[in-house]
Short mmCIF file of C-alpha atoms in Angstrom, two decimals:
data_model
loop_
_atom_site.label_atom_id
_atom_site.label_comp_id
_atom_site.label_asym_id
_atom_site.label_seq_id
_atom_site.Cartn_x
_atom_site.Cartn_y
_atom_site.Cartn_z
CA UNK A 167 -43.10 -13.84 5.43
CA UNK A 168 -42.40 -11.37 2.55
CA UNK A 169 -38.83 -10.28 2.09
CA UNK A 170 -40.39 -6.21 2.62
CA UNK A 171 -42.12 -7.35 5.51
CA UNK A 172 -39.15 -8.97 6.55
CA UNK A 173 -36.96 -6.17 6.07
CA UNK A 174 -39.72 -3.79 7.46
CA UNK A 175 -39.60 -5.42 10.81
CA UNK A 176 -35.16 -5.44 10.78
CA UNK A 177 -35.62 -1.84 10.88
CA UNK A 178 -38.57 -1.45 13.34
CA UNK A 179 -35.78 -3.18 16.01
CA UNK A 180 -32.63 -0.66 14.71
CA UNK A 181 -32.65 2.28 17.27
CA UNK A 182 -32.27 5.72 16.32
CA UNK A 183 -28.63 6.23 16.21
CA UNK A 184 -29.13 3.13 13.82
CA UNK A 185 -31.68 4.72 11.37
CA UNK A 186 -29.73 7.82 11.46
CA UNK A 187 -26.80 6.09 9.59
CA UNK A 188 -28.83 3.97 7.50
CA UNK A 189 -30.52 7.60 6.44
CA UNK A 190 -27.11 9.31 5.94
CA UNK A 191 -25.42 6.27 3.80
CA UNK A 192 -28.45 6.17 1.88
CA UNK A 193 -30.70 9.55 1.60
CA UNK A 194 -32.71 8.24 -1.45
CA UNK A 195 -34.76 5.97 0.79
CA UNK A 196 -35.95 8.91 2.64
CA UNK A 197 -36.28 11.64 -0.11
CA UNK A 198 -39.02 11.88 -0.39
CA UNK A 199 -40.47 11.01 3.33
CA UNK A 200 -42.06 7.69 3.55
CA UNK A 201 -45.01 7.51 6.08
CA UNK A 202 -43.49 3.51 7.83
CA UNK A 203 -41.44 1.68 7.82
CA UNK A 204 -42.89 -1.08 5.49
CA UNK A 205 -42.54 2.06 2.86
CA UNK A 206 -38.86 2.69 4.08
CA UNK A 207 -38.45 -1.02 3.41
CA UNK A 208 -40.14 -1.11 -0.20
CA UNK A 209 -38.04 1.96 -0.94
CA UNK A 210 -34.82 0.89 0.39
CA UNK A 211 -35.37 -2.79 -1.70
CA UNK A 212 -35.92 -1.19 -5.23
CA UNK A 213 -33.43 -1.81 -7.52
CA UNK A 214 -32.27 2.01 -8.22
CA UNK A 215 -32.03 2.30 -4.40
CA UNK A 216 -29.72 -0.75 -4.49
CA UNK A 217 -27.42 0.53 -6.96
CA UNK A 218 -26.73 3.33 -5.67
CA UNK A 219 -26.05 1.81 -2.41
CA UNK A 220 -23.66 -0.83 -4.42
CA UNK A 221 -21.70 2.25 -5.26
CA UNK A 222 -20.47 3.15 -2.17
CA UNK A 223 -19.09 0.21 -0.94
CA UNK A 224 -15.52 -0.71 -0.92
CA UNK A 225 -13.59 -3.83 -2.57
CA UNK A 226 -14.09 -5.90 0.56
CA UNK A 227 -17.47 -5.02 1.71
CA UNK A 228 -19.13 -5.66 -2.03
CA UNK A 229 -17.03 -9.16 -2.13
CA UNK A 230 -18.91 -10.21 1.28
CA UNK A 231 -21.89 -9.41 -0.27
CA UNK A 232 -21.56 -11.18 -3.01
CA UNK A 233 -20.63 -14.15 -1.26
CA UNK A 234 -23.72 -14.00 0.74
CA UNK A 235 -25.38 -14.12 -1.98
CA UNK A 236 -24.07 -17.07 -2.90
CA UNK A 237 -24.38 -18.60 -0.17
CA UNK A 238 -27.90 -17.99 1.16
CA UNK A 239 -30.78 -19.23 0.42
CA UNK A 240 -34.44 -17.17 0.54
CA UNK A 241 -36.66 -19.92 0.04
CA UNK A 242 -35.63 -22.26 2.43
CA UNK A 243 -34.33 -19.54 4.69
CA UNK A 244 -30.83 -20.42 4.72
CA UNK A 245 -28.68 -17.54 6.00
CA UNK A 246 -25.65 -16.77 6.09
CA UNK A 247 -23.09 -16.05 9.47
CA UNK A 248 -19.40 -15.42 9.15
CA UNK A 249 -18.47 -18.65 10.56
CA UNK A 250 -20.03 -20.18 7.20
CA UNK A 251 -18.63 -17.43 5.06
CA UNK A 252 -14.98 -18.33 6.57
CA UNK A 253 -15.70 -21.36 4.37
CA UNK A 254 -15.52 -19.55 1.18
CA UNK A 255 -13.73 -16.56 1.73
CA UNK A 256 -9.79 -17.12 1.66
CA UNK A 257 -7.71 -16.43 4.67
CA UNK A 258 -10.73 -14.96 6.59
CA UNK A 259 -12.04 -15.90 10.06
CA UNK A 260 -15.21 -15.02 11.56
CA UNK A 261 -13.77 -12.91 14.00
CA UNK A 262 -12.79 -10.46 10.93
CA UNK A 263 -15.76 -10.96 8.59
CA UNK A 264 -18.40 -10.00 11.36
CA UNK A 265 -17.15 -6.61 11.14
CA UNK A 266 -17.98 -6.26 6.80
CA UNK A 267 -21.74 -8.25 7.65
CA UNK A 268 -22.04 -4.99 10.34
CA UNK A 269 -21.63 -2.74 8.06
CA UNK A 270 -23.50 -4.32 5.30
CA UNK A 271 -26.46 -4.59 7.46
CA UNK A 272 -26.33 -0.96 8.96
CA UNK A 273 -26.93 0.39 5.18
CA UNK A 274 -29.70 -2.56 4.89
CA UNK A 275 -28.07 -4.51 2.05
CA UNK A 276 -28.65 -7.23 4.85
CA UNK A 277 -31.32 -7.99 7.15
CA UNK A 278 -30.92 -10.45 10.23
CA UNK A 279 -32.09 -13.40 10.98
CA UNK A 280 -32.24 -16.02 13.89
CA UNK A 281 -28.75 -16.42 15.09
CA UNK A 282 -27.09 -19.95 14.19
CA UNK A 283 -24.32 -21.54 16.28
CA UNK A 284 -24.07 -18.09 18.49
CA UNK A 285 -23.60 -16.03 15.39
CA UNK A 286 -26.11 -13.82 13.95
CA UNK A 287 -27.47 -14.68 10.52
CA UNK A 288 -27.83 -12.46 7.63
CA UNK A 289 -30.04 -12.67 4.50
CA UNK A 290 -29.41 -10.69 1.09
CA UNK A 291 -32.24 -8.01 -0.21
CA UNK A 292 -33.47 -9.70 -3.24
CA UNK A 293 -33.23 -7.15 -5.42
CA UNK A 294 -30.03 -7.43 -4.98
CA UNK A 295 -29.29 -10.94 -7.39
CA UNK A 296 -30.87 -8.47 -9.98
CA UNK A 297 -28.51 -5.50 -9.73
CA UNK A 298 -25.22 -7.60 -8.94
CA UNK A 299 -25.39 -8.98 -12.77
CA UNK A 300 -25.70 -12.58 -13.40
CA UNK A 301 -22.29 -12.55 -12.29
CA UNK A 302 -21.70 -12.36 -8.78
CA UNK A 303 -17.96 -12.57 -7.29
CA UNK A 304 -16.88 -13.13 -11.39
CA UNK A 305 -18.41 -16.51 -11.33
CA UNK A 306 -20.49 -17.82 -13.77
CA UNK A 307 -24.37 -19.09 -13.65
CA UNK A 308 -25.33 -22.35 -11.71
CA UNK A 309 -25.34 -25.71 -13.87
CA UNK A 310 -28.99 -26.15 -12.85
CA UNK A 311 -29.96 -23.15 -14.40
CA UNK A 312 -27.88 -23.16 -17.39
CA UNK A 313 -29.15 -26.49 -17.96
CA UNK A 314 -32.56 -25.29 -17.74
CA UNK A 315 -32.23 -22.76 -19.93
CA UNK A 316 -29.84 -24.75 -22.59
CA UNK A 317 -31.75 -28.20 -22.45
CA UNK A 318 -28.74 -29.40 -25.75
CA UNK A 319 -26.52 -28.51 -22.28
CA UNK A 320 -28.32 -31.17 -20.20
CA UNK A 321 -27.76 -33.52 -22.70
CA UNK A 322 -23.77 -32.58 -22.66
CA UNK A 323 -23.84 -32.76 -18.90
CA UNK A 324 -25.24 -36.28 -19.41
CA UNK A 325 -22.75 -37.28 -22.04
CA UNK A 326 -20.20 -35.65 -20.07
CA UNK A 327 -21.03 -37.90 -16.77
CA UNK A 328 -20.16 -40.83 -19.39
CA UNK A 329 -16.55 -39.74 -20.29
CA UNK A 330 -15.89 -38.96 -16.55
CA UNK A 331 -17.30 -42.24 -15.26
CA UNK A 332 -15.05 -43.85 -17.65
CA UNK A 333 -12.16 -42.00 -16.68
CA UNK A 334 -12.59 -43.46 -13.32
CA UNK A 335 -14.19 -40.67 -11.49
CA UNK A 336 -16.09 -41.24 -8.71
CA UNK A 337 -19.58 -40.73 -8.66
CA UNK A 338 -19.96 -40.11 -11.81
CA UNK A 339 -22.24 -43.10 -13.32
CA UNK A 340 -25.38 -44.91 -11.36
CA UNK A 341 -28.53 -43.94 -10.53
CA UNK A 342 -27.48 -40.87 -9.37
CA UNK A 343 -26.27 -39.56 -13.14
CA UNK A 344 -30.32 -39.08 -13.75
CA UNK A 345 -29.82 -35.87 -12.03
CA UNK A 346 -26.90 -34.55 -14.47
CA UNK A 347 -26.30 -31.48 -12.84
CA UNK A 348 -26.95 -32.38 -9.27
CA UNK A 349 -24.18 -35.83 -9.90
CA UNK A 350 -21.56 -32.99 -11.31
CA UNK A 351 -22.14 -30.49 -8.71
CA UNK A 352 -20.85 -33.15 -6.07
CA UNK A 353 -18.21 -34.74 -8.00
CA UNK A 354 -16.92 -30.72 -8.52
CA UNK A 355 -17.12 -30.73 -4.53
CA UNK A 356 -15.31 -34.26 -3.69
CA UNK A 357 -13.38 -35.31 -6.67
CA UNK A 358 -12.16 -32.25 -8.41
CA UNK A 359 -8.78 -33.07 -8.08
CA UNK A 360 -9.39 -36.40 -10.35
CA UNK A 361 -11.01 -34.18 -12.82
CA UNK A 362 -8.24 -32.14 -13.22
CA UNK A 363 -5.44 -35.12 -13.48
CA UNK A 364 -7.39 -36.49 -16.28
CA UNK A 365 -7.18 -33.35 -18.53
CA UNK A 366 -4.71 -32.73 -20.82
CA UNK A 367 -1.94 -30.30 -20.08
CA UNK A 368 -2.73 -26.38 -19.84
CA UNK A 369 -5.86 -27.11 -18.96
CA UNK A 370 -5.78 -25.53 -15.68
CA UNK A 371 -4.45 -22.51 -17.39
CA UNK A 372 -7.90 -21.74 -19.30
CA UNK A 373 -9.65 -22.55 -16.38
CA UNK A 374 -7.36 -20.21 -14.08
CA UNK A 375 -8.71 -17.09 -17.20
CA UNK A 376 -12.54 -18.15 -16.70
CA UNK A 377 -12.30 -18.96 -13.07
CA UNK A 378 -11.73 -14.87 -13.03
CA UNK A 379 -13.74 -13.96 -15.57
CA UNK A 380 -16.63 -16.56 -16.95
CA UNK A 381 -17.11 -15.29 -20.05
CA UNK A 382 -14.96 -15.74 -22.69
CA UNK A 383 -14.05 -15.96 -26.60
CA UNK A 384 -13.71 -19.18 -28.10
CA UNK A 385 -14.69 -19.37 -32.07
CA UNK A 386 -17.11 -23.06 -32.59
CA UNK A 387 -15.14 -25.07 -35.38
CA UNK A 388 -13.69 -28.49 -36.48
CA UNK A 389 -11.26 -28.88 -33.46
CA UNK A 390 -9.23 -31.94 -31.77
CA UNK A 391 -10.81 -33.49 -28.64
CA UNK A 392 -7.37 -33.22 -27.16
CA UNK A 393 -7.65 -29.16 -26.81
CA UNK A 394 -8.77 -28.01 -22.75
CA UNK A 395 -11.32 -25.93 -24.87
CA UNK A 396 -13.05 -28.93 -26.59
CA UNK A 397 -12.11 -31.47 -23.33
CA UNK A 398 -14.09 -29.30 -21.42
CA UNK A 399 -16.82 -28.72 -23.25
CA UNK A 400 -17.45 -32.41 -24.23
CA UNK A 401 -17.66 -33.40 -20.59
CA UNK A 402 -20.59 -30.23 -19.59
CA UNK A 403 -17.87 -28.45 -17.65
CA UNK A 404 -17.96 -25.59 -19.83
CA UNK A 405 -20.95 -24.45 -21.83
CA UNK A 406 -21.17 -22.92 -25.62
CA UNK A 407 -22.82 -20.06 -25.56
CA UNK A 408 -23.00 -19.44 -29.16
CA UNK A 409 -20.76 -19.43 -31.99
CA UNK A 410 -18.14 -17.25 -30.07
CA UNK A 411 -18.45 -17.93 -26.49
CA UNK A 412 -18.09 -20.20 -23.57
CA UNK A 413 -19.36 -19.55 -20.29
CA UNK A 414 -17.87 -21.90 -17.67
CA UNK A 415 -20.52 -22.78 -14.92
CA UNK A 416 -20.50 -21.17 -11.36
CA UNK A 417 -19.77 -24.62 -9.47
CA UNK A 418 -16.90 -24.81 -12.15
CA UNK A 419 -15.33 -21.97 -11.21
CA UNK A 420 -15.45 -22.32 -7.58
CA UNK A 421 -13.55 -25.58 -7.58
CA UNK A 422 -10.82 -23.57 -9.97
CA UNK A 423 -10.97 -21.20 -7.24
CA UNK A 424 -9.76 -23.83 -4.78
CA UNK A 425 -13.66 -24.49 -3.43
CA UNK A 426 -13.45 -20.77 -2.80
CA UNK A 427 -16.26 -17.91 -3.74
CA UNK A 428 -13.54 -15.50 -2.82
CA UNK A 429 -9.77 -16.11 -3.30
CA UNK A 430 -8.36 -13.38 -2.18
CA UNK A 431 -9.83 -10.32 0.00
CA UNK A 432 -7.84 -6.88 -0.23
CA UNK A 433 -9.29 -6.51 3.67
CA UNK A 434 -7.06 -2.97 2.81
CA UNK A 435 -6.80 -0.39 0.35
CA UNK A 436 -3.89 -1.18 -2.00
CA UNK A 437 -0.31 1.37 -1.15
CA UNK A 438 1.63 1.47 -3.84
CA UNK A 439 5.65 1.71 -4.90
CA UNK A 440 5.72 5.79 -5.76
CA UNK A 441 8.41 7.43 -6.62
CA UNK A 442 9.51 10.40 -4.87
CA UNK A 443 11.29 14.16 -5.13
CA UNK A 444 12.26 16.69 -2.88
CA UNK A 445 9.42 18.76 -1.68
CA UNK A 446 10.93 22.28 -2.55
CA UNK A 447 11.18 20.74 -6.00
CA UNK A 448 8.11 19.59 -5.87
CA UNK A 449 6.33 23.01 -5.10
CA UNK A 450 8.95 25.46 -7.80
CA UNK A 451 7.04 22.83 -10.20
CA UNK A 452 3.61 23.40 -8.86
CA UNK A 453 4.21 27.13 -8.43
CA UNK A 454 5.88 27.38 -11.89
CA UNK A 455 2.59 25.77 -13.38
CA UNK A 456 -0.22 28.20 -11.64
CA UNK A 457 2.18 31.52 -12.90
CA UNK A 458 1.93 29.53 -17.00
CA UNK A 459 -1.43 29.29 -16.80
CA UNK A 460 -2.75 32.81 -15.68
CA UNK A 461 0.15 34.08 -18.41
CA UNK A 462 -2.11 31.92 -20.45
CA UNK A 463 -5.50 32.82 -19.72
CA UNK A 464 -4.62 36.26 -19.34
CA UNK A 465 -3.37 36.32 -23.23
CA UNK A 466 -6.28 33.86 -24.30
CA UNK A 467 -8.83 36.61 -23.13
CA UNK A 468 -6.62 39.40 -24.74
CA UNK A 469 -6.74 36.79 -28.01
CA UNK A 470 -11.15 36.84 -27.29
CA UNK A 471 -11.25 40.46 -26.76
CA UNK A 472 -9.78 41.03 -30.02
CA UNK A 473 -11.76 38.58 -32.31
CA UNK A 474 -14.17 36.53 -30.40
CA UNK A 475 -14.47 33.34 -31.26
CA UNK A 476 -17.10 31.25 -33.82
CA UNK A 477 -18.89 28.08 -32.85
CA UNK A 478 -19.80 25.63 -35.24
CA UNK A 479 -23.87 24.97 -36.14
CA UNK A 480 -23.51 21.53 -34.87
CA UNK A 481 -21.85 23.36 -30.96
CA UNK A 482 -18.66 23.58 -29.51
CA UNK A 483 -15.28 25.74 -31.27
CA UNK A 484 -14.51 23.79 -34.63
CA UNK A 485 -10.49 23.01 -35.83
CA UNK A 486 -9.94 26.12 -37.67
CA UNK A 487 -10.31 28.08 -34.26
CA UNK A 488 -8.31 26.08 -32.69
CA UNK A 489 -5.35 26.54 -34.74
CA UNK A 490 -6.04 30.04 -34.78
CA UNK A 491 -5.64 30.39 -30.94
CA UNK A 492 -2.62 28.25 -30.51
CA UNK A 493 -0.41 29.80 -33.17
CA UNK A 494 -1.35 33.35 -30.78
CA UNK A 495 -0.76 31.49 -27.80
CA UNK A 496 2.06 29.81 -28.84
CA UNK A 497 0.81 26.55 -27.32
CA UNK A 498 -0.16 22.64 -29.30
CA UNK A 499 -3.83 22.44 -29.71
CA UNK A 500 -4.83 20.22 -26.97
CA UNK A 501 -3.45 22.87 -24.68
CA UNK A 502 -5.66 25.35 -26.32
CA UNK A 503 -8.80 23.17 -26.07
CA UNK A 504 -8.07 23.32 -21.99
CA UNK A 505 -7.63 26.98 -21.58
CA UNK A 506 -10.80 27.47 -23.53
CA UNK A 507 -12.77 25.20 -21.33
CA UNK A 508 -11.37 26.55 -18.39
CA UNK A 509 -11.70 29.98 -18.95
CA UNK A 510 -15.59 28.80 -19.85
CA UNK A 511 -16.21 27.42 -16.29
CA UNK A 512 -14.24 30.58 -14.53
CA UNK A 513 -16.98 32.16 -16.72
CA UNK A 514 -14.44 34.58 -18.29
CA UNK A 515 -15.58 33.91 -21.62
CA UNK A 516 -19.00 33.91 -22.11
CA UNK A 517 -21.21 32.86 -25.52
CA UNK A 518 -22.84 35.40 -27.21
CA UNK A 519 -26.28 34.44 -27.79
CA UNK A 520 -27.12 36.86 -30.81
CA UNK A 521 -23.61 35.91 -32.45
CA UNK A 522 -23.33 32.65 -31.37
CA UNK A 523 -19.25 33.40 -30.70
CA UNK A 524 -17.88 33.14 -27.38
CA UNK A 525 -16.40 36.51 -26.13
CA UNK A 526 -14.82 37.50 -23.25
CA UNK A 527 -17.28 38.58 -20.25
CA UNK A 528 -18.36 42.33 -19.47
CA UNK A 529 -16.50 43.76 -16.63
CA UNK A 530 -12.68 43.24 -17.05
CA UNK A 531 -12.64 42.19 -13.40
CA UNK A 532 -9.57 39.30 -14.16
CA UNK A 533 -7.00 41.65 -15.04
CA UNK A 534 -7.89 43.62 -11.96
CA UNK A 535 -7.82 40.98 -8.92
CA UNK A 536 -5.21 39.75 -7.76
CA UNK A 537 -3.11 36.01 -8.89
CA UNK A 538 -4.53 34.18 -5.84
CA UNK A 539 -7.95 35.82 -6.61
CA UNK A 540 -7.73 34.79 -10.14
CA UNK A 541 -5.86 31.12 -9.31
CA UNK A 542 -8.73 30.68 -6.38
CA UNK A 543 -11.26 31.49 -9.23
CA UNK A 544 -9.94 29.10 -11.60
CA UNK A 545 -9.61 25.55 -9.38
CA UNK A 546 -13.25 26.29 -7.76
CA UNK A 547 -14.84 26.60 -11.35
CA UNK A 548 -12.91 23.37 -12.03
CA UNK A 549 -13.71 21.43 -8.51
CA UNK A 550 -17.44 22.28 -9.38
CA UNK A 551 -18.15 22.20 -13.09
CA UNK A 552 -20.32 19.51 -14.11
CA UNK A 553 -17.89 18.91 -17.05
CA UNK A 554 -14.76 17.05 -18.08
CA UNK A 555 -12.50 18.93 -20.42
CA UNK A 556 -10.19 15.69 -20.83
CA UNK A 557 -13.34 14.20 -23.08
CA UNK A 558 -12.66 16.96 -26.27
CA UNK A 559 -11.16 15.11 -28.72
CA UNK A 560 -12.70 11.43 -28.21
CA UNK A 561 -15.05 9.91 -30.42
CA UNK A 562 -18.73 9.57 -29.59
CA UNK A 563 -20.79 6.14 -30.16
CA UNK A 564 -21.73 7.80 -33.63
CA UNK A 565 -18.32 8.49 -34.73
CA UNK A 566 -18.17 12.03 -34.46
CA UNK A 567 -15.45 14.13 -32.35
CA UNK A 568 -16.18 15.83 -29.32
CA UNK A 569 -15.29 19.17 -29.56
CA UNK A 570 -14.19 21.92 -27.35
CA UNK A 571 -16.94 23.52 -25.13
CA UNK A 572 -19.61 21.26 -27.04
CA UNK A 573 -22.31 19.24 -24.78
CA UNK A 574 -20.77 16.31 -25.07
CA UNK A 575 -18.18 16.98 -22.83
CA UNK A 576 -20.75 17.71 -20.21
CA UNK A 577 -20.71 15.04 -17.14
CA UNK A 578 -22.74 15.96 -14.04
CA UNK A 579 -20.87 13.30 -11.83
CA UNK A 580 -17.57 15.43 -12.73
CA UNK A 581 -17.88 17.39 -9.69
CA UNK A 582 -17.94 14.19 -7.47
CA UNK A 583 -15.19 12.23 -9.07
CA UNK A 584 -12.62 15.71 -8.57
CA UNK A 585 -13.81 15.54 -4.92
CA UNK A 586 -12.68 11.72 -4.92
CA UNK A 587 -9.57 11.91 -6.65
CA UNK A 588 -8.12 14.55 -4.37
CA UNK A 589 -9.30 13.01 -0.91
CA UNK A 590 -7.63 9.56 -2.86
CA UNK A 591 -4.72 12.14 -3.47
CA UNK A 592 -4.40 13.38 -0.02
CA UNK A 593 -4.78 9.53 2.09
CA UNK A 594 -1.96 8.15 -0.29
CA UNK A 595 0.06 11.38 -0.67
CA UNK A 596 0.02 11.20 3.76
CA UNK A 597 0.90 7.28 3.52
CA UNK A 598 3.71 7.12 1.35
CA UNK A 599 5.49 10.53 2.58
CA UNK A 600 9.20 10.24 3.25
CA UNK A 601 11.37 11.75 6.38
CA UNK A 602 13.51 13.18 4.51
CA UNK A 603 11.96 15.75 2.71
CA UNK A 604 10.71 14.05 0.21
CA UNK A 605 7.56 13.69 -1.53
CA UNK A 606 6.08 11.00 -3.05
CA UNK A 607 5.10 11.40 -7.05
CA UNK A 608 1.27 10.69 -7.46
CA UNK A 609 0.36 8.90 -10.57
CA UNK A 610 -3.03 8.42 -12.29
CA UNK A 611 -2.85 4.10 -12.39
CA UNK A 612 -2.27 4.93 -8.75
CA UNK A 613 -4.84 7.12 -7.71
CA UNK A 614 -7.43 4.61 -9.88
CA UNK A 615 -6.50 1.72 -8.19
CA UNK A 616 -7.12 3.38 -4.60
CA UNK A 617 -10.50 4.96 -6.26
CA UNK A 618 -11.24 1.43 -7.67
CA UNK A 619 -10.91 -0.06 -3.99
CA UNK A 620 -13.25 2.55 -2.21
CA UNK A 621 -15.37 2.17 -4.68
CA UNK A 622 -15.27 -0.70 -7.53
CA UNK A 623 -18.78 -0.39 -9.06
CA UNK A 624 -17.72 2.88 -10.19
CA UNK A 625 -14.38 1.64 -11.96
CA UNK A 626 -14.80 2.49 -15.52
CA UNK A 627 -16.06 5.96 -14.43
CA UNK A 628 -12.62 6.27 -13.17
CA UNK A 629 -10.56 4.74 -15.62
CA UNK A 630 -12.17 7.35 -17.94
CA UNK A 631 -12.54 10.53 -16.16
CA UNK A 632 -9.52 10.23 -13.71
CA UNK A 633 -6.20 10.44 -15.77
CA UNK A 634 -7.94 13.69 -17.65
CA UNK A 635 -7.67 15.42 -14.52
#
């Protein structure tokens, strides 16, 4: 049976209130509407569709996945059921596990399968060994398939199986060896512990860095046999990639991992150690900051109204300007750069299309409404502007500077990263709140670490855009 068929006939047996959340976690597979459900299938199993589904899971529910993965196999349709996962998920049991395979399989990552032992067996979309990376769980490719595609690997493997054997591993000469990667797999499995006693000191250290990540830097040259690096490599347990890298093999890493896919599953989102202040404190400072910034917009558009100001030919307001504005302002220049963008998204400056200057808009309506009109105005053209202002002064890929109110500042998933960061804001600002008037001091390493959890696919996104705003 064909993994869409397959899949096709999973949802044909999900009730309603089923498809309804399976439509809501995932609108894509419906938008457009597909005519059946072997089309809802085909749609929901493309790759795009898969990514964006990736995206919305947390920490714990992408680990599961990935160690499903890992642990199923298509062809000879091997799933998997938490009371196998337990195996290779630390500190789990499959009381707690079935709970992440539930969810996984409501948002059709997962399809079922005959149930095994009493517990129901899930199998993996396979799109999705495509758009999890060639890395799943951090660990690196099989031996197998490094060994096809290196065939000077094999060979290592082979000479490796030597050195071990002679060592007095196990299992690691005989007829068996003709199989290189098979006969390392299963020493790896039964006799890693022997492997590990005969290699020279701090070799467990370098294998503790690649164990986490299995990609790493290691310049080729003339060095002694005694070095983990070179130990390693000479017995296949570690390949060279090329003349700067080593990739250490997925069994590899799993038996650095303690015969574990997953070491360690954050099951919850991670609370950290804030420090705090007293609340009325707390809001003079927040207060104190809304009255300096309409003082400041209000004499940045007094500044425009009196000499608008030039773009450059390539976009965006050049240095010159800049300098201009903050000497009337009386503000540094990064300060400058914000007001300008912010008073662009309130639309209270406006660009001039025949002058190609930005001037302040027709109307004069902000020095008429009210300061919780005009602070109201402000934070909703912020919450919903497809832009981030903290980008103006980075450097693009071609070396150039972004500049204020320029393009290149423009980010459509702006609007949904705000939206993130204060609900992340919110959750951890309830959690760690004191009884005695206190409140806890929010941090941007903070509030990226509890965005990371919800949501770890989208972890540079955050890294970037968060601390900006």
């Amino acid at each position: 049976m064909s993994a869409i068929r397959a899949l096709a006939e999973d949802l044909v047996s999900r009730s309603d209130a089923e498809l309804r959340r399976l439509m809501s976690a995932r609108p894509d597979v419906v938008l457009p509407p597909v005519p059946d459900f072997a089309a809802l299938a085909a749609r929901a199993s493309t790759r795009v569709s898969v990514q964006r589904a990736l995206e919305g899971l947390n920490t714990p529910q992408l680990m599961v996945l990935e160690a499903v993965v890992l642990t199923t196999n298509l062809d000879a349709a091997v799933g998997a059921t938490a009371t196998g996962l337990k195996a290779s998920i630390s500190s789990m049991t499959a009381k707690t596990l079935e709970p992440f395979l539930t969810q996984l399989h409501e948002v059709a990552l997962l399809r079922t399968g005959p149930a095994a032992r009493g517990r129901r067996s899930y199998f993996p979309l396979e799109s999705l060994h495509d758009a999890l990376g060639p890395y799943p769980a951090g660990l690196g490719r099989p031996l197998a398939l490094l060994a096809q595609q290196y065939p000077e690997y094999a060979a290592r493997m082979a000479a490796g199986l030597e050195l071990l054997s002679a060592s007095g591993i196990p299992g690691a000469a005989g007829p068996s060896a003709s199989d290189p990667a098979t006969t390392l797999a299963a020493i790896l499995d039964t006799s890693w512990d022997a492997v590990l006693e005969a290699a020279p000191s701090a070799t467990g250290d370098l294998l503790e860095k690649l164990a986490a990540s299995p990609v790493g830097s290691a310049k080729a040259g003339a060095s002694s046999t005694a070095t983990p690096l070179e130990w390693l490599l000479e017995r296949g347990l570690l390949i060279r990639l090329d003349a700067n890298h080593v990739e250490l093999p997925r069994e590899v890493g799993i038996a650095a991992r303690g015969g574990m896919i997953i070491p360690s599953l954050p099951a919850s989102p991670p609370v950290p150690q804030l420090a705090a202040v007293r609340a009325g404190l707390r809001d003079n400072a927040a207060f104190g900051a809304i009255a300096e910034t309409l003082r400041l917009v209000t004499e940045l558009l007094t500044s425009v109204q009196a000499e608008p100001i030039a773009t450059l030919r390539t976009g965006g307001v050049g240095v010159r300007e800049i300098r201009r504005l903050a000497d009337a302002l009386r503000v540094d220049r990064v300060q400058v750069a914000w007001l300008l963008e912010l008073a662009a998204l309130g639309r209270l400056i406006v660009l001039d299309p025949d002058s190609s200057r930005w001037m302040a808009a027709p109307g004069g309506s902000w020095h008429l409404a009210e300061r919780h009109e005009q602070w109201l105005r402000l934070v909703q053209a912020w919450l919903d502007a497809e832009r981030a202002p903290s980008l103006v002064g980075g450097q693009l890929p071609t070396g150039n500077t972004v500049n204020v109110l320029s393009s290149e500042a423009t980010r459509t998933d702006a609007p949904a990263v705000r939206r993130r960061l204060l609900s992340a804001a919110d959750a951890l600002s309830a959690e760690t709140e004191h009884d005695d008037a206190r409140a806890p001091v929010l941090d941007a390493p903070s509030l990226v670490e509890r965005l990371t959890w919800h949501q770890p696919r989208l972890r540079r996104r955050f890294s970037r855009l968060v601390p900006g705003m």
